[in-house]
Backbone as JSON Lines, residues from 0, in Angstrom:
{"i":0,"aa":"L","n":[69.42,-18.49,95.62],"ca":[70.54,-17.84,94.95],"c":[71.82,-18.35,95.56]}
{"i":1,"aa":"L","n":[72.7,-18.85,94.73],"ca":[74.04,-19.27,95.14],"c":[75.03,-18.3,94.53]}
{"i":2,"aa":"A","n":[75.8,-17.63,95.37],"ca":[76.8,-16.68,94.88],"c":[78.08,-16.91,95.67]}
{"i":3,"aa":"S","n":[79.06,-17.52,95.0],"ca":[80.32,-17.85,95.66],"c":[81.47,-17.63,94.7]}
{"i":4,"aa":"G","n":[82.65,-18.04,95.11],"ca":[83.82,-17.93,94.25],"c":[83.84,-18.95,93.13]}
{"i":5,"aa":"G","n":[83.05,-20.0,93.27],"ca":[83.03,-21.05,92.26],"c":[81.76,-21.12,91.44]}
{"i":6,"aa":"H","n":[80.67,-20.58,91.98],"ca":[79.38,-20.69,91.3],"c":[78.54,-19.45,91.51]}
{"i":7,"aa":"T","n":[77.76,-19.11,90.51],"ca":[76.71,-18.1,90.63],"c":[75.51,-18.67,89.89]}
{"i":8,"aa":"A","n":[74.44,-18.91,90.63],"ca":[73.28,-19.55,90.01],"c":[72.01,-19.24,90.81]}
{"i":9,"aa":"I","n":[70.9,-19.32,90.1],"ca":[69.58,-19.3,90.73],"c":[68.96,-20.65,90.44]}
{"i":10,"aa":"V","n":[68.57,-21.33,91.49],"ca":[67.9,-22.62,91.34],"c":[66.57,-22.57,92.06]}
{"i":11,"aa":"K","n":[65.61,-23.27,91.51],"ca":[64.3,-23.4,92.15],"c":[64.25,-24.8,92.75]}
{"i":12,"aa":"V","n":[64.14,-24.86,94.06],"ca":[64.1,-26.14,94.76],"c":[62.64,-26.53,94.95]}
{"i":13,"aa":"L","n":[62.25,-27.58,94.26],"ca":[60.87,-28.07,94.34],"c":[60.71,-29.01,95.53]}
{"i":14,"aa":"D","n":[61.69,-29.89,95.72],"ca":[61.78,-30.75,96.89],"c":[63.21,-31.28,96.93]}
{"i":15,"aa":"Y","n":[63.47,-32.21,97.82],"ca":[64.84,-32.7,98.01],"c":[65.45,-33.31,96.75]}
{"i":16,"aa":"E","n":[64.64,-33.84,95.88],"ca":[65.15,-34.54,94.7],"c":[64.96,-33.77,93.4]}
{"i":17,"aa":"H","n":[64.24,-32.67,93.44],"ca":[63.93,-31.95,92.21],"c":[64.36,-30.49,92.32]}
{"i":18,"aa":"I","n":[65.4,-30.18,91.57],"ca":[65.96,-28.83,91.57],"c":[66.05,-28.37,90.12]}
{"i":19,"aa":"E","n":[65.52,-27.19,89.87],"ca":[65.49,-26.64,88.51],"c":[66.48,-25.48,88.41]}
{"i":20,"aa":"L","n":[67.42,-25.57,87.48],"ca":[68.37,-24.48,87.25],"c":[67.68,-23.4,86.43]}
{"i":21,"aa":"I","n":[67.65,-22.18,86.97],"ca":[66.99,-21.07,86.28],"c":[68.0,-20.16,85.6]}
{"i":22,"aa":"A","n":[69.1,-19.88,86.27],"ca":[70.13,-19.0,85.7],"c":[71.48,-19.39,86.3]}
{"i":23,"aa":"Q","n":[72.53,-19.19,85.51],"ca":[73.88,-19.44,86.01],"c":[74.86,-18.53,85.3]}
{"i":24,"aa":"S","n":[76.08,-18.5,85.79],"ca":[77.09,-17.65,85.18],"c":[77.58,-18.26,83.88]}
{"i":25,"aa":"R","n":[77.79,-17.4,82.9],"ca":[78.34,-17.85,81.63],"c":[79.86,-17.85,81.65]}
{"i":26,"aa":"D","n":[80.44,-17.23,82.67],"ca":[81.9,-17.13,82.74],"c":[82.33,-17.12,84.19]}
{"i":27,"aa":"D","n":[82.89,-16.02,84.67],"ca":[83.37,-15.94,86.05],"c":[82.21,-15.95,87.04]}
{"i":28,"aa":"A","n":[82.43,-16.6,88.17],"ca":[81.46,-16.52,89.27],"c":[81.61,-15.16,89.95]}
{"i":29,"aa":"C","n":[80.57,-14.74,90.64],"ca":[80.57,-13.43,91.29],"c":[81.71,-13.31,92.3]}
{"i":30,"aa":"G","n":[81.87,-14.29,93.17],"ca":[82.93,-14.24,94.17],"c":[84.31,-14.24,93.55]}
{"i":31,"aa":"E","n":[84.47,-14.95,92.44],"ca":[85.74,-14.97,91.71],"c":[86.06,-13.56,91.19]}
{"i":32,"aa":"A","n":[85.06,-12.86,90.69],"ca":[85.26,-11.49,90.22],"c":[85.66,-10.58,91.37]}
{"i":33,"aa":"F","n":[85.02,-10.73,92.53],"ca":[85.41,-9.95,93.71],"c":[86.89,-10.19,94.03]}
{"i":34,"aa":"D","n":[87.31,-11.45,94.0],"ca":[88.71,-11.77,94.33],"c":[89.68,-11.17,93.32]}
{"i":35,"aa":"K","n":[89.35,-11.26,92.04],"ca":[90.25,-10.75,91.0],"c":[90.31,-9.22,90.99]}
{"i":36,"aa":"V","n":[89.18,-8.57,91.21],"ca":[89.17,-7.11,91.29],"c":[89.94,-6.65,92.52]}
{"i":37,"aa":"A","n":[89.78,-7.36,93.62],"ca":[90.53,-7.02,94.83],"c":[92.03,-7.09,94.56]}
{"i":38,"aa":"R","n":[92.44,-8.12,93.85],"ca":[93.87,-8.27,93.55],"c":[94.39,-7.1,92.73]}
{"i":39,"aa":"V","n":[93.64,-6.66,91.72],"ca":[94.1,-5.56,90.88],"c":[94.1,-4.24,91.66]}
{"i":40,"aa":"L","n":[93.29,-4.17,92.71],"ca":[93.27,-2.97,93.56],"c":[94.29,-3.06,94.7]}
{"i":41,"aa":"G","n":[95.07,-4.15,94.71],"ca":[96.1,-4.31,95.72],"c":[95.58,-4.76,97.07]}
{"i":42,"aa":"L","n":[94.43,-5.41,97.08],"ca":[93.82,-5.86,98.33],"c":[94.11,-7.35,98.54]}
{"i":43,"aa":"P","n":[94.13,-7.79,99.8],"ca":[94.42,-9.2,100.07],"c":[93.24,-10.12,99.77]}
{"i":44,"aa":"Y","n":[93.54,-11.4,99.76],"ca":[92.55,-12.47,99.56],"c":[91.99,-12.87,100.92]}
{"i":45,"aa":"P","n":[90.73,-13.19,101.04],"ca":[89.68,-13.14,100.02],"c":[89.22,-11.71,99.75]}
{"i":46,"aa":"G","n":[88.87,-11.46,98.51],"ca":[88.59,-10.11,98.07],"c":[87.26,-9.52,98.48]}
{"i":47,"aa":"G","n":[86.25,-10.35,98.67],"ca":[84.92,-9.83,98.98],"c":[84.87,-8.91,100.19]}
{"i":48,"aa":"P","n":[85.35,-9.38,101.35],"ca":[85.31,-8.51,102.53],"c":[86.18,-7.26,102.38]}
{"i":49,"aa":"E","n":[87.29,-7.39,101.64],"ca":[88.19,-6.25,101.46],"c":[87.58,-5.2,100.55]}
{"i":50,"aa":"I","n":[86.93,-5.63,99.48],"ca":[86.24,-4.68,98.6],"c":[85.11,-4.0,99.36]}
{"i":51,"aa":"Q","n":[84.36,-4.76,100.13],"ca":[83.27,-4.19,100.92],"c":[83.79,-3.1,101.85]}
{"i":52,"aa":"K","n":[84.89,-3.37,102.54],"ca":[85.47,-2.41,103.48],"c":[85.93,-1.15,102.74]}
{"i":53,"aa":"L","n":[86.63,-1.32,101.62],"ca":[87.11,-0.17,100.85],"c":[85.95,0.61,100.23]}
{"i":54,"aa":"A","n":[84.92,-0.1,99.78],"ca":[83.76,0.55,99.14],"c":[83.04,1.5,100.08]}
{"i":55,"aa":"R","n":[83.1,1.23,101.37],"ca":[82.46,2.12,102.36],"c":[83.06,3.53,102.31]}
{"i":56,"aa":"E","n":[84.31,3.64,101.87],"ca":[85.01,4.93,101.81],"c":[84.81,5.64,100.48]}
{"i":57,"aa":"G","n":[84.2,4.96,99.51],"ca":[84.08,5.53,98.17],"c":[82.64,5.77,97.76]}
{"i":58,"aa":"K","n":[82.52,6.25,96.54],"ca":[81.21,6.49,95.93],"c":[81.19,5.75,94.59]}
{"i":59,"aa":"P","n":[80.05,5.18,94.23],"ca":[79.96,4.44,92.96],"c":[79.83,5.39,91.76]}
{"i":60,"aa":"V","n":[80.91,6.07,91.44],"ca":[80.89,7.1,90.4],"c":[81.15,6.56,88.99]}
{"i":61,"aa":"Y","n":[81.63,5.34,88.88],"ca":[81.93,4.77,87.57],"c":[80.75,3.95,87.08]}
{"i":62,"aa":"N","n":[80.36,4.19,85.82],"ca":[79.33,3.36,85.19],"c":[80.01,2.12,84.65]}
{"i":63,"aa":"M","n":[79.64,0.99,85.16],"ca":[80.28,-0.26,84.77],"c":[79.3,-1.11,83.97]}
{"i":64,"aa":"P","n":[79.83,-1.97,83.1],"ca":[78.97,-2.75,82.21],"c":[78.19,-3.84,82.95]}
{"i":65,"aa":"E","n":[76.94,-3.99,82.55],"ca":[76.09,-5.07,83.08],"c":[75.52,-5.84,81.9]}
{"i":66,"aa":"P","n":[75.51,-7.17,81.99],"ca":[74.91,-7.94,80.89],"c":[73.41,-7.73,80.86]}
{"i":67,"aa":"K","n":[72.86,-7.77,79.69],"ca":[71.41,-7.58,79.54],"c":[70.82,-8.85,78.92]}
{"i":68,"aa":"S","n":[70.11,-9.6,79.73],"ca":[69.44,-10.78,79.19],"c":[68.12,-10.34,78.57]}
{"i":69,"aa":"S","n":[67.68,-11.1,77.59],"ca":[66.5,-10.68,76.83],"c":[65.18,-11.07,77.5]}
{"i":70,"aa":"G","n":[65.21,-12.03,78.38],"ca":[63.97,-12.43,79.03],"c":[64.19,-13.6,79.95]}
{"i":71,"aa":"L","n":[63.12,-14.14,80.49],"ca":[63.22,-15.22,81.46],"c":[63.84,-16.48,80.85]}
{"i":72,"aa":"D","n":[63.69,-16.67,79.55],"ca":[64.28,-17.84,78.9],"c":[65.77,-17.68,78.67]}
{"i":73,"aa":"D","n":[66.28,-16.48,78.87],"ca":[67.7,-16.21,78.61],"c":[68.36,-15.53,79.81]}
{"i":74,"aa":"L","n":[68.06,-15.98,81.01],"ca":[68.67,-15.38,82.2],"c":[70.04,-15.97,82.43]}
{"i":75,"aa":"Y","n":[71.0,-15.11,82.75],"ca":[72.35,-15.57,83.05],"c":[73.07,-14.49,83.84]}
{"i":76,"aa":"F","n":[74.19,-14.88,84.4],"ca":[75.1,-13.95,85.05],"c":[76.38,-13.92,84.23]}
{"i":77,"aa":"S","n":[77.04,-12.78,84.24],"ca":[78.34,-12.66,83.57],"c":[79.16,-11.62,84.3]}
{"i":78,"aa":"Y","n":[80.29,-12.05,84.82],"ca":[81.16,-11.14,85.56],"c":[82.5,-10.9,84.88]}
{"i":79,"aa":"S","n":[82.75,-11.57,83.77],"ca":[84.02,-11.41,83.07],"c":[84.18,-10.0,82.51]}
{"i":80,"aa":"G","n":[83.13,-9.47,81.9],"ca":[83.2,-8.12,81.33],"c":[83.39,-7.06,82.4]}
{"i":81,"aa":"L","n":[82.72,-7.23,83.52],"ca":[82.86,-6.29,84.64],"c":[84.28,-6.32,85.19]}
{"i":82,"aa":"K","n":[84.79,-7.52,85.39],"ca":[86.16,-7.69,85.89],"c":[87.16,-7.05,84.92]}
{"i":83,"aa":"T","n":[87.01,-7.33,83.63],"ca":[87.92,-6.79,82.62],"c":[87.82,-5.27,82.57]}
{"i":84,"aa":"F","n":[86.63,-4.72,82.72],"ca":[86.45,-3.28,82.74],"c":[87.29,-2.65,83.85]}
{"i":85,"aa":"V","n":[87.22,-3.23,85.05],"ca":[87.99,-2.7,86.19],"c":[89.49,-2.83,85.94]}
{"i":86,"aa":"I","n":[89.92,-3.97,85.43],"ca":[91.35,-4.17,85.14],"c":[91.83,-3.12,84.15]}
{"i":87,"aa":"N","n":[91.06,-2.9,83.08],"ca":[91.45,-1.9,82.07],"c":[91.41,-0.49,82.63]}
{"i":88,"aa":"L","n":[90.42,-0.18,83.45],"ca":[90.33,1.14,84.07],"c":[91.57,1.42,84.91]}
{"i":89,"aa":"V","n":[91.93,0.49,85.76],"ca":[93.11,0.66,86.62],"c":[94.37,0.77,85.76]}
{"i":90,"aa":"H","n":[94.49,-0.09,84.76],"ca":[95.67,-0.06,83.88],"c":[95.78,1.29,83.15]}
{"i":91,"aa":"N","n":[94.67,1.78,82.63],"ca":[94.68,3.07,81.91],"c":[95.05,4.23,82.83]}
{"i":92,"aa":"L","n":[94.53,4.22,84.05],"ca":[94.89,5.27,85.01],"c":[96.37,5.19,85.37]}
{"i":93,"aa":"E","n":[96.88,3.98,85.54],"ca":[98.31,3.81,85.83],"c":[99.17,4.3,84.67]}
{"i":94,"aa":"Q","n":[98.76,4.01,83.44],"ca":[99.51,4.43,82.25],"c":[99.58,5.95,82.15]}
{"i":95,"aa":"K","n":[98.53,6.62,82.6],"ca":[98.49,8.09,82.57],"c":[99.19,8.7,83.78]}
{"i":96,"aa":"G","n":[99.61,7.86,84.71],"ca":[100.27,8.35,85.92],"c":[99.3,8.98,86.91]}
{"i":97,"aa":"E","n":[98.02,8.66,86.77],"ca":[97.0,9.23,87.65],"c":[96.84,8.38,88.91]}
{"i":98,"aa":"K","n":[96.38,9.04,89.96],"ca":[96.09,8.34,91.21],"c":[94.91,7.4,90.98]}
{"i":99,"aa":"I","n":[94.99,6.2,91.52],"ca":[93.91,5.23,91.38],"c":[92.89,5.48,92.5]}
{"i":100,"aa":"P","n":[91.67,5.89,92.14],"ca":[90.64,6.1,93.17],"c":[90.06,4.75,93.61]}
{"i":101,"aa":"R","n":[90.85,4.01,94.35],"ca":[90.52,2.63,94.72],"c":[89.15,2.51,95.39]}
{"i":102,"aa":"A","n":[88.85,3.42,96.3],"ca":[87.57,3.32,97.03],"c":[86.38,3.52,96.08]}
{"i":103,"aa":"D","n":[86.49,4.47,95.16],"ca":[85.41,4.71,94.2],"c":[85.26,3.53,93.24]}
{"i":104,"aa":"I","n":[86.39,2.96,92.83],"ca":[86.34,1.79,91.94],"c":[85.7,0.62,92.69]}
{"i":105,"aa":"A","n":[86.1,0.41,93.94],"ca":[85.52,-0.68,94.73],"c":[84.02,-0.49,94.92]}
{"i":106,"aa":"A","n":[83.6,0.74,95.22],"ca":[82.17,1.02,95.41],"c":[81.4,0.8,94.11]}
{"i":107,"aa":"S","n":[81.97,1.23,93.0],"ca":[81.31,1.07,91.7],"c":[81.2,-0.4,91.32]}
{"i":108,"aa":"F","n":[82.3,-1.13,91.51],"ca":[82.3,-2.56,91.2],"c":[81.27,-3.29,92.06]}
{"i":109,"aa":"Q","n":[81.31,-3.05,93.36],"ca":[80.4,-3.74,94.27],"c":[78.94,-3.46,93.91]}
{"i":110,"aa":"K","n":[78.63,-2.2,93.63],"ca":[77.25,-1.84,93.26],"c":[76.81,-2.6,92.02]}
{"i":111,"aa":"C","n":[77.66,-2.65,91.02],"ca":[77.32,-3.32,89.77],"c":[77.2,-4.83,89.96]}
{"i":112,"aa":"A","n":[78.15,-5.42,90.68],"ca":[78.13,-6.87,90.91],"c":[76.88,-7.29,91.67]}
{"i":113,"aa":"V","n":[76.55,-6.54,92.7],"ca":[75.37,-6.84,93.52],"c":[74.09,-6.59,92.72]}
{"i":114,"aa":"S","n":[74.05,-5.51,91.96],"ca":[72.85,-5.21,91.16],"c":[72.54,-6.34,90.19]}
{"i":115,"aa":"Q","n":[73.57,-6.93,89.6],"ca":[73.35,-8.03,88.67],"c":[72.66,-9.2,89.38]}
{"i":116,"aa":"L","n":[73.1,-9.51,90.58],"ca":[72.48,-10.6,91.34],"c":[71.02,-10.27,91.67]}
{"i":117,"aa":"V","n":[70.81,-9.1,92.24],"ca":[69.47,-8.73,92.71],"c":[68.51,-8.51,91.55]}
{"i":118,"aa":"D","n":[68.95,-7.81,90.51],"ca":[68.07,-7.54,89.37],"c":[67.63,-8.84,88.68]}
{"i":119,"aa":"T","n":[68.56,-9.77,88.53],"ca":[68.21,-11.05,87.9],"c":[67.24,-11.83,88.78]}
{"i":120,"aa":"L","n":[67.51,-11.84,90.07],"ca":[66.61,-12.54,90.99],"c":[65.22,-11.9,91.0]}
{"i":121,"aa":"E","n":[65.16,-10.57,90.94],"ca":[63.85,-9.89,90.89],"c":[63.05,-10.28,89.65]}
{"i":122,"aa":"K","n":[63.73,-10.45,88.51],"ca":[63.04,-10.9,87.3],"c":[62.41,-12.28,87.53]}
{"i":123,"aa":"V","n":[63.18,-13.16,88.17],"ca":[62.68,-14.51,88.45],"c":[61.49,-14.45,89.4]}
{"i":124,"aa":"I","n":[61.59,-13.65,90.43],"ca":[60.5,-13.53,91.4],"c":[59.23,-13.02,90.73]}
{"i":125,"aa":"R","n":[59.36,-11.98,89.91],"ca":[58.19,-11.43,89.21],"c":[57.56,-12.46,88.27]}
{"i":126,"aa":"A","n":[58.4,-13.21,87.57],"ca":[57.89,-14.16,86.59],"c":[57.3,-15.43,87.21]}
{"i":127,"aa":"T","n":[57.82,-15.83,88.36],"ca":[57.4,-17.11,88.94],"c":[56.49,-16.99,90.15]}
{"i":128,"aa":"G","n":[56.49,-15.82,90.78],"ca":[55.7,-15.65,91.99],"c":[56.35,-16.25,93.23]}
{"i":129,"aa":"I","n":[57.59,-16.62,93.14],"ca":[58.31,-17.18,94.3],"c":[58.3,-16.14,95.42]}
{"i":130,"aa":"K","n":[58.02,-16.6,96.63],"ca":[57.97,-15.7,97.79],"c":[59.08,-15.96,98.8]}
{"i":131,"aa":"D","n":[59.76,-17.1,98.7],"ca":[60.84,-17.44,99.63],"c":[62.13,-17.63,98.86]}
{"i":132,"aa":"V","n":[63.17,-16.91,99.29],"ca":[64.47,-16.96,98.64],"c":[65.52,-17.28,99.69]}
{"i":133,"aa":"A","n":[66.33,-18.29,99.41],"ca":[67.48,-18.6,100.27],"c":[68.73,-18.13,99.55]}
{"i":134,"aa":"V","n":[69.6,-17.46,100.28],"ca":[70.84,-16.94,99.72],"c":[71.99,-17.72,100.34]}
{"i":135,"aa":"A","n":[72.87,-18.27,99.49],"ca":[73.98,-19.07,99.99],"c":[75.27,-18.7,99.27]}
{"i":136,"aa":"G","n":[76.39,-19.09,99.85],"ca":[77.7,-18.81,99.26],"c":[78.34,-17.63,99.95]}
{"i":137,"aa":"G","n":[79.63,-17.49,99.77],"ca":[80.39,-16.45,100.45],"c":[79.92,-15.04,100.16]}
{"i":138,"aa":"V","n":[79.47,-14.79,98.94],"ca":[79.01,-13.45,98.57],"c":[77.77,-13.05,99.38]}
{"i":139,"aa":"S","n":[77.05,-14.03,99.9],"ca":[75.84,-13.73,100.68],"c":[76.15,-12.92,101.94]}
{"i":140,"aa":"A","n":[77.41,-12.87,102.35],"ca":[77.79,-12.08,103.53],"c":[77.95,-10.59,103.2]}
{"i":141,"aa":"N","n":[77.94,-10.23,101.92],"ca":[78.16,-8.85,101.53],"c":[77.02,-7.95,102.04]}
{"i":142,"aa":"E","n":[77.4,-6.88,102.73],"ca":[76.38,-6.02,103.34],"c":[75.56,-5.24,102.32]}
{"i":143,"aa":"E","n":[76.14,-4.89,101.18],"ca":[75.36,-4.22,100.13],"c":[74.32,-5.18,99.56]}
{"i":144,"aa":"L","n":[74.69,-6.43,99.37],"ca":[73.75,-7.44,98.89],"c":[72.62,-7.62,99.91]}
{"i":145,"aa":"R","n":[72.96,-7.68,101.16],"ca":[71.94,-7.84,102.2],"c":[71.03,-6.62,102.29]}
{"i":146,"aa":"R","n":[71.6,-5.44,102.1],"ca":[70.78,-4.22,102.1],"c":[69.76,-4.27,100.96]}
{"i":147,"aa":"R","n":[70.22,-4.68,99.78],"ca":[69.32,-4.79,98.63],"c":[68.25,-5.87,98.85]}
{"i":148,"aa":"F","n":[68.64,-6.96,99.51],"ca":[67.66,-8.01,99.8],"c":[66.68,-7.57,100.87]}
{"i":149,"aa":"D","n":[67.1,-6.69,101.76],"ca":[66.15,-6.11,102.73],"c":[65.07,-5.32,101.99]}
{"i":150,"aa":"E","n":[65.46,-4.65,100.91],"ca":[64.48,-3.94,100.08],"c":[63.5,-4.92,99.44]}
{"i":151,"aa":"L","n":[64.01,-6.07,99.0],"ca":[63.14,-7.12,98.45],"c":[62.17,-7.62,99.51]}
{"i":152,"aa":"A","n":[62.68,-7.81,100.71],"ca":[61.84,-8.29,101.81],"c":[60.72,-7.3,102.11]}
{"i":153,"aa":"A","n":[61.02,-6.02,101.98],"ca":[60.0,-4.99,102.23],"c":[58.88,-5.06,101.19]}
{"i":154,"aa":"K","n":[59.16,-5.68,100.04],"ca":[58.15,-5.85,98.99],"c":[57.38,-7.16,99.14]}
{"i":155,"aa":"G","n":[57.66,-7.9,100.22],"ca":[56.9,-9.12,100.47],"c":[57.62,-10.42,100.19]}
{"i":156,"aa":"C","n":[58.89,-10.37,99.88],"ca":[59.67,-11.58,99.63],"c":[60.38,-11.98,100.93]}
{"i":157,"aa":"N","n":[60.31,-13.25,101.28],"ca":[61.01,-13.75,102.47],"c":[62.43,-14.16,102.07]}
{"i":158,"aa":"V","n":[63.42,-13.5,102.62],"ca":[64.82,-13.77,102.28],"c":[65.46,-14.48,103.46]}
{"i":159,"aa":"H","n":[66.11,-15.61,103.18],"ca":[66.73,-16.43,104.22],"c":[68.24,-16.5,103.97]}
{"i":160,"aa":"Y","n":[69.02,-16.24,105.02],"ca":[70.48,-16.29,104.94],"c":[71.0,-17.47,105.74]}
{"i":161,"aa":"P","n":[72.19,-17.97,105.4],"ca":[72.78,-19.07,106.19],"c":[73.18,-18.59,107.58]}
């Protein structure tokens, strides 16, 4: 699994010369969405660590949109809709003059963004029988992502971090 500001993809590495692309982002990369959501929440760059820190203070109370792929032949990531949802949520709250629950928004966004990565990877694992997963890219440092991957490891999957 590669999850960074520039790319979000699942690849199956057969050997040094043979790599099979299984899923990739159709729009924004996961890390890019973290950065853009952080900006709308008034957090500094890079956004991933800042959202993680703020999310610790909040609860994931907002239901955020997740793309639904139809099967293994149609696996993809999409973070544009999630990012736009957060931007519109913040804008609508500002228009109403309401306080922005930044920590709850950060927690909700992080949960949804991470779930998309883990849920898609779990589909691949179930369908292919892959037992070893390497996680790379800046998003791999996210503690919620690592917590979810620890759950995968408890089910018998070997998860490797940089």
